[in-house]
């Protein structure tokens, strides 16, 4: 009986191992090998799956694109597949299960990783064949769709998101700052003017209300502060570069915002304090407008203040890419390129939460996106598109091996934490910075 | 060789055993098909939802594997990395997890006992008080975590609103490395109800005659506690100890929710399973290394459980056991 039990257990393990190994394997279709056809017949019939985040506004956006697309390609059925939970993880599970959607939403943070892992289709062949004019779009956003922001195109951006300074007009008024006051936020304000307003708000508002939620742990903000003073976190060849006077200056300026209690400690933030009426200003992007309207806040926006010598403004985007394992890359391209056409961008604009990436539409005074929020006819929409020459991107990972992205990102936050004292006392920069250079080099050498 | 078995009518039957293993398996299934059919949902569940992932993770642990691209053979590198390149973070996770376990397990057992003694009295409304103490146990981990997360918010949480209204300085709770662990252990005490119920059940099972006899002999409170109560409750203590060790070493959900998915200030709440999670599910996942870390934890838990079992002579299972 003992022998038999052993035999049975061994058989069970063998079966398990067989099932495990059977689950492994490579994707059978490689869209790179399918001939490019950018002049698809309008009667082409196919079914595409479109992966998006499980979010009401994302569904609304995807549906707006699809409805307009189907006016031309009536026989290409596009099925929306919502992806719940951690988007990255859900995509990884789909890769394993060989159920990656044909075309899917992707944020600018994941492009290099997905490209390196051959999850996204290289779009260069399609761009060339279709003579797709990328110069019609914001250059910085197009770069965000490229591997390491300067290689092949893997994603086409759908919107243009830059950091602006949103402000609560009621709180400003409570502190005696009215439209005719020299302290009032404006698109051309300097950092000194911004600090003067913070000081005024600190002195004149309830102590529980912060002058600004500066989002110091958010890469578009901290990276732009450091770059504005001429510093950088990592060099283009992927080496730590923050141990310089310029980078220190950028970090010091952020630290002062915290030390003077102009902004809240990012580590303590568990809610959007601006939405809760606990901050008078907020460094944020266009998609936040709808949340503010839902919270019945009386808001407006101004451009990000001119910080340092270069006055950079953090910018980012999201868009769509084509799966490398799709059997319908040409149909997926038809949909993707449509999304960036004037018709597609107008359909997208009607959903209300974004600035279109197509320049002519972004700057058009009568564009639909400028009528939202329509409750405020004199809303300063221009702040969302002004000064695109000052755009700066999250570029400090470009020279780093994709396997180390999260560890380097985490190390950067640790550097800022210890420099500014988010979770303890601020450390002496003269000892902290060389130590962090050492730590990061160790991470870089570990791969 | 004859194999004897009982048929469905209770008759003892014998059958010559075949030397062919396939025939023997066939015979086994033929004789036991009813039983196997009844347990098949559980067997299949264990096979596909426990054994397959376990074998799969063991396989992955020997490879450099990110969950997307092909497996690259990595020898034992994933098992040596915690003691070389990743030593600092690995031992931080180990020390956080062990510190929590060492404090939390005895604390909850002792306080659970004290609470049970208090609530084991025959007082009016005692059942309602017991229910109130037990109530936090039935709240799902995520809800429980979110409630405490909001309560302990440094700026706007109810906890600090109460503290500051008393004229005291705000307490940093999870935002300082010095107070994060203490806060977590303190908040866990609100889940004492589970422990308390087991203690009450055990206390009520102790024959009253033992205490009466001890009192006649002049035994005091200490003697009765350490010579009667504790030994008579030792099977429950043993069970709690084993479950406590396993549960504490696998701490994850409640901390993850309470800290908003972060390992706390200066990694002060970087529990072992959280490290596994960050390794497996980060922006650049390392499934192979995370699998190896999981197997290391499996071995650690196995060793501790074995030690507790091997040193379990103190457990009293009754005169006949």
XYZ file of C-alpha atoms in Angstrom:
768
model
C 0.000 0.000 0.000
C 2.889 2.350 0.857
C 4.439 1.755 -2.558
C 1.119 2.369 -4.175
C 0.602 5.653 -2.293
C 4.066 6.804 -3.381
C 3.234 5.881 -6.939
C -0.032 7.829 -6.752
C 1.664 10.930 -5.290
C 4.388 10.769 -7.927
C 1.714 10.484 -10.619
C -0.082 13.510 -9.178
C 3.111 15.587 -9.180
C 3.902 14.490 -12.710
C 0.431 15.548 -13.772
C 0.868 18.877 -11.983
C 4.256 19.480 -13.566
C 2.811 18.581 -16.937
C -0.060 21.042 -16.443
C 2.405 23.717 -15.290
C 4.761 23.282 -18.198
C 1.841 23.014 -20.558
C 0.776 26.488 -19.493
C 4.122 27.878 -20.600
C 4.824 28.641 -24.209
C 5.202 31.482 -26.597
C 2.579 33.491 -28.395
C 1.959 31.854 -31.722
C 1.180 35.011 -33.747
C 3.799 37.674 -34.394
C 2.177 40.748 -35.944
C 5.606 41.939 -37.129
C 5.439 39.201 -39.756
C 2.044 40.237 -41.155
C 2.354 42.506 -44.238
C 1.480 46.147 -43.643
C -1.700 47.424 -45.298
C -2.548 51.002 -44.449
C -5.181 51.411 -47.177
C -7.750 49.099 -45.713
C -10.981 48.737 -47.664
C -13.873 50.387 -45.781
C -15.846 47.148 -46.133
C -13.197 45.087 -44.363
C -14.771 42.944 -41.733
C -13.041 41.912 -38.511
C -13.538 41.831 -34.779
C -11.047 43.726 -32.632
C -10.711 43.603 -28.898
C -9.814 46.897 -27.257
C -8.342 46.771 -23.740
C -8.962 49.707 -21.435
C -8.860 50.375 -17.715
C -12.022 49.562 -15.810
C -13.117 53.141 -15.342
C -16.307 54.934 -16.370
C -14.546 57.813 -18.144
C -12.249 55.402 -20.010
C -15.274 53.444 -21.235
C -16.925 56.665 -22.356
C -13.769 57.690 -24.215
C -13.325 54.294 -25.903
C -16.970 54.196 -26.940
C -16.736 57.707 -28.437
C -13.757 56.592 -30.562
C -15.459 53.354 -31.624
C -18.784 54.970 -32.572
C -17.068 57.498 -34.793
C -14.719 54.868 -36.268
C -17.662 52.617 -37.154
C -19.171 55.396 -39.255
C -16.377 54.636 -41.735
C -15.501 51.003 -41.006
C -18.951 49.561 -40.459
C -17.838 45.934 -40.519
C -14.994 46.194 -38.044
C -16.550 45.314 -34.767
C -14.630 46.641 -31.766
C -15.338 44.942 -28.453
C -14.299 46.800 -25.313
C -12.516 44.677 -22.746
C -12.202 46.382 -19.380
C -9.182 45.427 -17.336
C -9.722 45.593 -13.595
C -7.213 45.910 -10.783
C -3.541 46.632 -11.351
C -3.402 47.297 -15.092
C 0.175 46.133 -15.539
C -0.437 42.892 -13.670
C -3.667 42.227 -15.507
C -1.817 42.654 -18.803
C 0.893 40.248 -17.659
C -1.770 37.667 -16.810
C -3.277 38.120 -20.262
C 0.069 37.593 -21.900
C 0.402 34.295 -20.061
C -3.110 33.302 -21.014
C -2.559 34.518 -24.598
C -5.580 36.802 -24.362
C -3.964 40.188 -24.931
C -6.453 42.548 -26.631
C -5.593 43.587 -30.214
C -5.303 47.226 -29.251
C -5.033 48.541 -25.729
C -4.632 51.610 -23.549
C -1.134 52.217 -22.287
C 0.367 54.911 -20.076
C 3.621 56.683 -20.978
C 5.390 54.978 -18.056
C 5.088 51.500 -19.540
C 6.140 52.048 -23.157
C 9.797 51.063 -22.886
C 9.014 48.071 -20.711
C 6.246 46.763 -22.979
C 8.375 47.440 -26.056
C 11.377 45.648 -24.598
C 9.204 42.678 -23.691
C 7.795 42.559 -27.233
C 4.260 43.112 -26.057
C 3.701 46.163 -28.243
C 3.988 46.265 -32.003
C 6.602 48.613 -33.450
C 4.542 51.193 -35.348
C 7.374 52.608 -37.484
C 6.435 50.517 -40.552
C 2.843 51.752 -40.355
C 3.832 55.389 -39.781
C 6.110 55.239 -42.798
C 3.633 53.420 -45.068
C 0.763 55.720 -44.144
C 3.012 58.806 -44.249
C 1.536 59.615 -40.884
C 2.528 63.174 -40.003
C 3.684 63.127 -36.381
C 4.575 66.826 -36.519
C 0.849 67.664 -36.368
C 0.934 66.624 -32.710
C 2.719 67.899 -29.625
C 6.304 66.696 -30.046
C 6.768 65.927 -26.370
C 3.731 63.631 -26.374
C 4.865 61.800 -29.520
C 8.236 61.232 -27.813
C 6.468 59.674 -24.860
C 5.140 56.970 -27.195
C 8.657 56.023 -28.232
C 10.958 53.515 -26.623
C 13.229 55.526 -24.283
C 11.576 58.655 -25.684
C 13.798 58.671 -28.755
C 13.516 55.306 -30.456
C 10.803 53.548 -32.414
C 7.165 54.505 -31.959
C 5.167 51.952 -29.931
C 2.226 54.026 -28.733
C 0.285 56.905 -30.228
C -0.742 59.456 -27.588
C -4.331 60.576 -27.419
C -4.033 63.641 -25.200
C -1.760 66.383 -23.987
C -1.384 66.589 -20.231
C 0.791 69.194 -18.644
C 0.962 70.273 -15.039
C -0.993 73.426 -14.290
C -1.756 75.267 -11.086
C -5.433 74.819 -10.299
C -6.826 77.155 -7.666
C -9.922 77.388 -5.533
C -11.331 80.865 -6.136
C -13.446 80.795 -2.972
C -10.480 80.022 -0.733
C -8.421 82.734 -2.413
C -11.243 85.179 -1.827
C -11.473 84.095 1.827
C -7.816 85.092 2.146
C -8.515 88.441 0.497
C -6.953 87.559 -2.858
C -9.299 88.785 -5.558
C -8.911 88.937 -9.329
C -7.491 92.478 -9.225
C -4.923 91.614 -6.553
C -1.264 91.499 -7.700
C -1.026 88.154 -5.877
C -3.670 86.506 -8.072
C -2.373 83.478 -10.079
C -1.693 84.165 -13.755
C -0.087 82.410 -16.701
C 3.092 84.469 -16.590
C 3.836 84.379 -12.909
C 7.279 83.773 -11.513
C 8.133 81.379 -8.724
C 8.721 84.328 -6.382
C 5.166 85.537 -7.064
C 3.889 82.034 -6.394
C 5.794 81.970 -3.066
C 4.386 85.385 -2.133
C 0.872 84.069 -2.692
C 1.657 80.961 -0.602
C 2.952 83.154 2.235
C -0.170 85.282 2.082
C -2.453 82.250 2.109
C -0.527 80.655 4.985
C -1.040 83.804 7.034
C -4.656 84.408 6.113
C -6.267 80.991 5.873
C -7.201 78.555 8.615
C -4.091 76.634 9.727
C -5.632 73.330 8.558
C -5.808 74.620 4.964
C -2.609 74.394 2.929
C -1.717 77.088 0.397
C -0.892 74.386 -2.168
C -0.903 70.634 -2.685
C 2.389 70.641 -4.594
C 2.413 66.860 -5.224
C 6.118 66.619 -4.351
C 6.244 62.827 -4.772
C 4.882 63.006 -8.318
C 7.563 62.677 -11.058
C 6.165 65.432 -13.349
C 6.561 67.849 -10.427
C 9.817 66.819 -8.751
C 11.562 66.128 -12.044
C 10.579 69.520 -13.445
C 11.814 71.328 -10.301
C 15.210 69.638 -10.584
C 15.475 70.097 -14.361
C 14.459 73.746 -14.092
C 17.622 74.491 -12.136
C 19.730 72.598 -14.682
C 19.998 69.409 -12.649
C 18.987 65.872 -13.477
C 18.339 62.696 -11.522
C 19.938 60.216 -13.914
C 22.150 60.942 -16.887
C 21.191 59.900 -20.408
C 23.510 56.894 -20.100
C 21.710 55.735 -16.964
C 24.100 56.877 -14.228
C 23.073 58.743 -11.047
C 23.489 62.473 -11.702
C 21.764 64.161 -8.775
C 24.856 64.888 -6.715
C 25.292 68.346 -8.251
C 24.635 71.886 -7.052
C 21.873 72.296 -9.671
C 19.960 69.200 -8.603
C 20.423 70.146 -4.946
C 18.945 73.562 -5.669
C 15.828 71.943 -7.166
C 15.402 69.655 -4.160
C 16.073 72.522 -1.760
C 13.308 74.638 -3.313
C 10.841 71.772 -2.860
C 12.042 71.254 0.710
C 11.335 74.877 1.522
C 7.725 74.479 0.382
C 7.416 71.697 2.920
C 9.379 73.388 5.709
C 7.247 76.526 5.518
C 4.080 74.414 5.561
C 3.040 75.777 2.178
C 2.396 72.219 1.046
C 1.516 69.050 2.879
C 3.893 66.165 3.389
C 3.166 63.780 0.484
C 3.557 60.775 2.748
C 0.609 61.917 4.866
C -1.690 62.372 1.953
C -4.524 59.867 1.866
C -7.061 61.940 -0.004
C -7.162 64.694 -2.550
C -6.937 67.590 -0.140
C -7.764 70.101 -2.844
C -11.060 68.334 -3.559
C -11.787 68.344 0.156
C -11.279 72.135 0.259
C -8.141 71.744 2.375
C -5.732 73.267 -0.134
C -6.107 76.512 -2.051
C -3.960 75.492 -5.031
C -3.045 72.186 -6.639
C -0.412 71.161 -9.176
C -2.442 68.857 -11.359
C -3.498 68.004 -14.911
C -6.595 68.460 -17.039
C -8.385 65.165 -16.125
C -8.812 66.502 -12.571
C -11.231 69.170 -13.779
C -14.210 66.810 -13.839
C -13.528 65.709 -10.238
C -13.414 69.345 -9.142
C -16.694 70.055 -10.933
C -18.238 67.001 -9.250
C -17.045 68.366 -5.890
C -18.739 71.693 -6.724
C -15.518 73.625 -6.376
C -15.259 77.123 -7.800
C -11.990 76.667 -9.691
C -9.798 78.066 -12.389
C -6.286 77.287 -13.617
C -3.054 79.132 -14.291
C 0.162 77.956 -15.887
C 2.775 76.311 -13.689
C 4.974 79.107 -12.219
C 8.329 79.806 -13.825
C 10.751 77.924 -11.607
C 14.511 78.408 -11.854
C 16.470 79.216 -14.957
C 14.661 76.930 -17.402
C 11.090 77.078 -16.045
C 10.241 73.557 -17.152
C 6.737 72.151 -16.830
C 6.126 68.431 -16.322
C 4.040 66.783 -19.034
C 2.702 63.332 -19.714
C 0.169 61.401 -21.711
C -1.516 58.092 -22.327
C -2.619 56.518 -25.561
C -3.033 53.234 -27.331
C -0.716 50.610 -28.701
C -1.204 47.524 -30.857
C -0.499 44.107 -29.418
C 2.341 42.276 -31.080
C 0.315 39.080 -30.835
C -2.714 40.406 -32.724
C -3.844 38.668 -35.902
C -5.370 41.955 -37.106
C -2.585 44.564 -36.979
C -3.845 46.382 -40.077
C -7.377 46.754 -38.702
C -5.912 47.820 -35.347
C -3.782 50.443 -37.122
C -6.902 51.711 -38.918
C -8.528 52.278 -35.526
C -5.387 53.716 -33.924
C -4.685 56.174 -36.716
C -8.355 57.166 -36.721
C -8.127 58.062 -33.031
C -5.500 60.649 -33.899
C -7.360 62.045 -36.888
C -9.317 65.292 -36.516
C -12.595 63.306 -36.374
C -11.218 60.969 -33.719
C -9.773 63.776 -31.641
C -13.046 65.702 -31.817
C -14.965 62.617 -30.682
C -12.490 62.272 -27.839
C -12.854 65.951 -26.903
C -16.586 65.578 -26.392
C -15.960 63.232 -23.444
C -14.701 66.294 -21.640
C -11.680 65.227 -19.687
C -8.790 65.877 -21.967
C -6.825 68.221 -24.112
C -6.480 66.713 -27.588
C -2.960 65.910 -28.723
C -3.663 67.293 -32.215
C -2.168 70.787 -32.186
C -4.681 72.446 -34.528
C -7.539 71.276 -32.329
C -5.810 72.197 -29.076
C -5.216 75.739 -30.234
C -8.602 76.158 -31.965
C -10.584 78.743 -29.982
C -13.900 77.078 -30.857
C -12.808 73.495 -30.122
C -15.253 71.367 -28.136
C -12.790 70.691 -25.325
C -12.711 74.395 -24.504
C -16.437 74.439 -23.787
C -15.950 72.035 -20.906
C -16.490 72.860 -18.097
C -19.301 74.819 -19.743
C -20.435 76.235 -16.416
C -17.463 78.578 -16.531
C -17.304 80.414 -19.840
C -14.181 82.336 -18.836
C -12.268 79.284 -17.699
C -8.581 79.662 -18.539
C -8.253 76.720 -20.959
C -5.159 78.201 -22.533
C -3.115 77.252 -19.448
C -3.432 73.605 -20.515
C -1.654 74.202 -23.822
C 0.498 77.267 -23.220
C 4.297 77.087 -23.158
C 4.687 73.682 -24.787
C 8.330 74.600 -25.414
C 8.818 74.350 -21.635
C 7.570 70.769 -21.462
C 9.797 68.292 -19.679
C 9.208 64.557 -19.485
C 9.939 61.873 -16.941
C 13.209 61.015 -18.613
C 15.432 59.773 -15.827
C 14.795 56.100 -16.586
C 15.663 56.329 -20.270
C 19.195 55.033 -19.870
C 18.277 52.341 -17.352
C 17.623 48.659 -18.013
C 13.839 48.145 -17.962
C 14.249 45.363 -15.383
C 15.444 47.988 -12.905
C 12.756 50.612 -13.478
C 10.799 50.070 -10.297
C 13.897 49.775 -8.121
C 15.346 53.021 -9.495
C 11.987 54.760 -9.164
C 11.769 53.600 -5.573
C 15.360 54.731 -4.898
C 14.516 58.214 -6.260
C 11.560 58.530 -3.917
C 13.782 57.409 -1.045
C 16.301 60.115 -2.015
C 13.608 62.809 -1.986
C 12.123 61.444 1.232
C 15.432 61.616 3.051
C 16.399 64.975 1.527
C 13.121 66.648 2.441
C 12.333 64.624 5.548
C 9.004 63.131 4.551
C 9.172 60.190 6.939
C 11.722 61.406 9.447
C 14.262 64.172 9.883
C 15.795 65.583 6.726
C 19.327 64.267 6.239
C 22.478 66.247 5.521
C 22.733 66.470 1.697
C 26.536 66.241 1.818
C 26.359 62.729 3.236
C 23.009 61.665 1.787
C 23.710 62.318 -1.893
C 27.020 60.378 -2.149
C 25.403 57.540 -0.184
C 22.434 57.418 -2.581
C 24.781 57.498 -5.595
C 26.465 54.433 -4.114
C 23.106 52.700 -3.479
C 21.882 53.348 -7.006
C 25.143 52.174 -8.546
C 24.733 48.989 -6.547
C 21.249 48.506 -8.019
C 22.561 49.217 -11.518
C 25.346 46.683 -11.087
C 23.056 44.016 -9.674
C 21.529 43.126 -13.033
C -0.087 -11.834 -2.211
C -3.741 -11.419 -1.247
C -5.277 -8.048 -0.618
C -8.332 -8.089 1.660
C -11.071 -5.495 1.500
C -14.668 -4.986 2.619
C -17.322 -4.729 -0.077
C -20.390 -2.481 0.056
C -22.360 -5.211 1.879
C -19.754 -5.508 4.610
C -18.427 -8.864 3.424
C -14.691 -9.381 3.722
C -13.315 -10.331 0.362
C -9.886 -11.119 -0.887
C -8.273 -10.716 -4.234
C -4.880 -11.641 -5.545
C -2.863 -8.466 -6.112
C -1.696 -7.835 -9.641
C 1.957 -6.992 -10.227
C 1.005 -4.583 -13.015
C 0.790 -1.067 -11.440
C -1.730 0.155 -14.023
C -4.024 -2.749 -13.195
C -3.578 -2.024 -9.500
C -4.526 1.661 -10.014
C -7.493 0.550 -12.089
C -8.511 -1.825 -9.323
C -8.095 0.886 -6.702
C -10.365 3.276 -8.621
C -12.889 0.466 -9.256
C -13.117 -0.393 -5.565
C -13.186 3.202 -4.279
C -14.976 5.083 -7.019
C -17.827 6.268 -4.786
C -15.504 7.757 -2.183
C -13.233 9.248 -4.816
C -16.203 10.785 -6.574
C -17.351 12.408 -3.331
C -13.955 13.888 -2.510
C -13.141 14.775 -6.115
C -14.175 18.475 -5.852
C -11.735 18.966 -2.986
C -9.030 16.846 -4.628
C -9.323 18.716 -7.903
C -9.368 22.039 -6.046
C -6.174 21.147 -4.199
C -4.599 19.836 -7.378
C -5.329 22.823 -9.602
C -5.419 25.697 -7.137
C -2.688 24.649 -4.720
C -0.436 21.992 -6.212
C -0.224 23.418 -9.730
C 0.687 26.957 -8.534
C 3.157 25.473 -6.040
C 4.944 23.359 -8.619
C 4.751 26.236 -11.079
C 6.384 28.628 -8.602
C 9.063 26.056 -7.748
C 9.811 25.750 -11.458
C 9.868 29.563 -11.896
C 12.174 30.000 -8.915
C 15.079 28.471 -10.834
C 14.746 30.916 -13.711
C 15.160 34.564 -14.456
C 11.540 35.125 -15.342
C 9.428 38.266 -15.577
C 6.081 36.690 -16.395
C 6.246 37.821 -20.039
C 9.308 36.636 -21.862
C 10.843 33.171 -21.878
C 12.357 31.523 -18.821
C 16.135 31.916 -18.599
C 17.870 29.279 -16.475
C 19.306 30.979 -13.415
C 20.613 28.022 -11.447
C 20.303 28.743 -7.695
C 20.891 32.507 -8.115
C 17.370 33.386 -6.956
C 17.971 31.454 -3.736
C 21.401 32.974 -3.047
C 20.409 36.565 -3.935
C 18.647 37.224 -0.597
C 21.964 36.543 1.115
C 24.126 38.509 -1.320
C 22.860 41.419 -3.509
C 19.517 41.813 -1.817
C 20.779 41.090 1.688
C 19.890 44.478 3.158
C 16.243 44.484 2.109
C 15.771 40.753 2.695
C 16.982 40.933 6.275
C 14.983 44.117 6.833
C 11.856 42.205 5.797
C 12.843 39.263 7.989
C 13.523 41.501 11.008
C 10.236 43.424 10.605
C 8.260 40.190 10.288
C 9.966 38.506 13.225
C 9.728 41.576 15.455
C 6.018 41.747 14.758
C 5.563 38.001 15.377
C 7.573 37.969 18.587
C 5.525 40.801 20.072
C 2.160 40.103 18.527
C 1.729 36.356 19.182
C 2.303 36.338 22.969
C 0.574 39.703 23.399
C -2.641 38.610 21.720
C -2.617 35.322 23.639
C -2.105 36.920 27.047
C -4.570 39.729 26.429
C -7.041 37.279 24.896
C -6.811 35.272 28.115
C -7.315 38.367 30.268
C -10.269 39.434 28.169
C -11.766 35.938 28.352
C -11.427 35.897 32.158
C -13.234 39.217 32.321
C -15.995 38.177 29.939
C -16.408 34.691 31.380
C -18.302 36.041 34.359
C -21.999 35.573 34.866
C -23.071 39.205 34.629
C -26.128 40.821 33.165
C -25.611 41.710 29.473
C -22.259 39.869 29.288
C -23.267 38.187 26.027
C -23.773 41.569 24.374
C -20.370 42.750 25.581
C -18.812 39.515 24.241
C -20.501 40.097 20.906
C -19.205 43.675 20.787
C -15.660 42.448 21.414
C -16.040 39.792 18.738
C -17.560 42.137 16.165
C -14.251 43.474 14.702
C -13.280 39.878 13.823
C -16.124 39.571 11.317
C -15.198 42.793 9.500
C -13.377 41.953 6.240
C -9.644 42.778 6.287
C -9.908 45.431 3.587
C -12.743 47.299 5.324
C -10.944 46.989 8.654
C -7.742 48.331 7.088
C -9.485 51.238 5.395
C -11.259 52.226 8.599
C -8.003 52.374 10.534
C -6.237 54.069 7.674
C -8.731 56.905 7.797
C -8.688 56.960 11.585
C -4.888 57.274 11.736
C -4.516 59.928 9.053
C -2.063 62.422 10.491
C -3.811 65.544 9.272
C -7.489 64.739 9.058
C -8.003 61.428 10.877
C -10.395 61.067 13.770
C -7.577 59.765 15.999
C -5.603 62.971 15.856
C -8.705 65.112 16.039
C -9.413 63.508 19.429
C -5.771 63.805 20.517
C -5.445 67.467 19.511
C -8.800 68.343 21.062
C -7.262 67.216 24.369
C -4.499 69.756 23.850
C -1.890 67.140 22.903
C 0.432 67.062 19.892
C -0.723 64.981 16.886
C 0.520 61.378 17.012
C 2.395 60.301 13.859
C 0.840 56.777 13.704
C 1.999 55.199 10.413
C 3.969 58.244 9.256
C 7.013 57.779 11.490
C 9.355 54.808 11.546
C 9.369 55.000 15.348
C 5.637 54.607 15.763
C 4.501 52.615 12.726
C 5.063 49.129 14.180
C 3.635 50.084 17.582
C 0.547 51.502 15.857
C 0.052 48.320 13.858
C 0.380 46.080 16.914
C -1.963 48.285 18.907
C -4.602 48.317 16.172
C -4.371 44.541 15.869
C -5.557 44.277 19.447
C -9.017 45.219 18.258
C -9.136 41.786 16.672
C -8.630 40.048 20.023
C -12.192 38.750 19.907
C -11.197 35.633 17.935
C -8.633 34.657 20.539
C -11.033 35.471 23.344
C -13.739 33.124 22.039
C -11.299 30.196 21.977
C -10.166 30.984 25.525
C -13.756 31.173 26.778
C -14.579 27.818 25.161
C -11.501 26.243 26.742
C -12.129 27.787 30.162
C -15.685 26.468 30.181
C -14.456 22.971 29.393
C -12.324 22.749 32.535
C -14.161 20.608 35.138
C -15.124 22.723 38.172
C -14.117 19.828 40.452
C -10.459 20.474 39.726
C -10.681 24.006 41.137
C -12.756 22.823 44.116
C -10.202 20.146 44.934
C -7.358 22.652 44.584
C -9.108 25.137 46.855
C -9.599 22.434 49.508
C -5.842 21.800 49.302
C -5.281 25.542 49.847
C -4.149 26.442 46.324
C -4.000 30.151 45.542
C -4.756 32.030 42.274
C -1.285 31.449 40.859
C -1.288 27.740 41.504
C -4.766 27.313 40.037
C -3.797 29.317 36.930
C -0.485 27.587 36.243
C -1.375 24.097 37.474
C -4.969 23.807 36.233
C -6.109 26.512 33.809
C -3.044 26.736 31.553
C -2.415 22.955 31.316
C -6.097 22.259 30.657
C -6.138 24.938 27.938
C -2.818 23.834 26.444
C -4.308 22.164 23.313
C -5.984 25.471 22.450
C -2.784 27.422 23.258
C -0.859 25.017 21.039
C -3.348 25.494 18.188
C -3.237 29.273 18.611
C 0.547 29.240 18.672
C 0.809 27.297 15.417
C -1.804 29.431 13.676
C -0.279 32.601 15.133
C 3.188 31.744 13.793
C 1.867 30.923 10.341
C -0.419 33.982 10.256
C 2.181 36.440 11.573
C 4.888 35.297 9.195
C 2.431 35.734 6.335
C 1.190 39.189 7.412
C 0.166 41.188 4.361
C -3.433 42.274 3.678
C -4.171 44.459 6.681
C -0.795 46.244 6.564
C -1.039 46.740 2.812
C -4.405 48.455 3.136
C -3.550 50.475 6.243
C -0.370 51.891 4.707
C -1.917 52.438 1.293
C 0.331 49.796 -0.287
C 3.594 51.276 0.982
C 6.182 49.566 3.216
C 5.907 52.382 5.772
C 8.468 55.071 6.600
C 12.031 53.827 6.103
C 10.668 50.354 5.342
C 9.496 50.048 8.945
C 6.552 47.911 7.818
C 8.258 45.977 5.058
C 6.827 42.572 5.928
C 8.201 39.519 4.161
C 5.097 38.879 2.051
C 4.999 42.558 1.103
C 8.523 42.192 -0.212
C 7.395 39.165 -2.221
C 4.500 41.239 -3.561
C 6.678 44.212 -4.542
C 9.141 41.863 -6.229
C 6.489 40.036 -8.213
C 4.139 42.883 -9.013
C 6.211 45.998 -9.548
C 6.750 48.011 -12.708
C 9.465 45.529 -13.655
C 8.291 42.241 -12.155
C 10.647 39.454 -11.121
C 8.418 36.419 -10.862
C 11.365 34.026 -10.610
C 12.934 35.806 -7.645
C 9.556 36.311 -5.953
C 8.887 32.568 -6.291
C 12.226 31.780 -4.675
C 11.425 34.187 -1.813
C 8.064 32.446 -1.358
C 9.745 29.051 -1.106
C 12.228 30.413 1.422
C 9.289 31.612 3.522
C 7.635 28.218 3.090
C 10.757 26.551 4.502
C 10.999 29.065 7.382
C 7.363 28.443 8.357
C 7.902 24.698 8.031
C 10.921 24.817 10.354
C 9.122 26.856 12.999
C 6.043 24.653 12.851
C 8.210 21.570 13.159
C 10.056 23.014 16.173
C 6.754 23.788 17.899
C 5.431 20.299 17.172
C 8.650 18.625 18.346
C 8.582 20.589 21.608
C 4.895 20.040 22.273
C 5.244 17.711 25.267
C 3.747 20.447 27.434
C 0.405 20.045 25.660
C -2.070 18.123 27.828
C -4.529 16.032 25.833
C -6.178 14.306 28.811
C -5.323 11.205 30.818
C -6.129 8.774 28.014
C -4.254 10.554 25.259
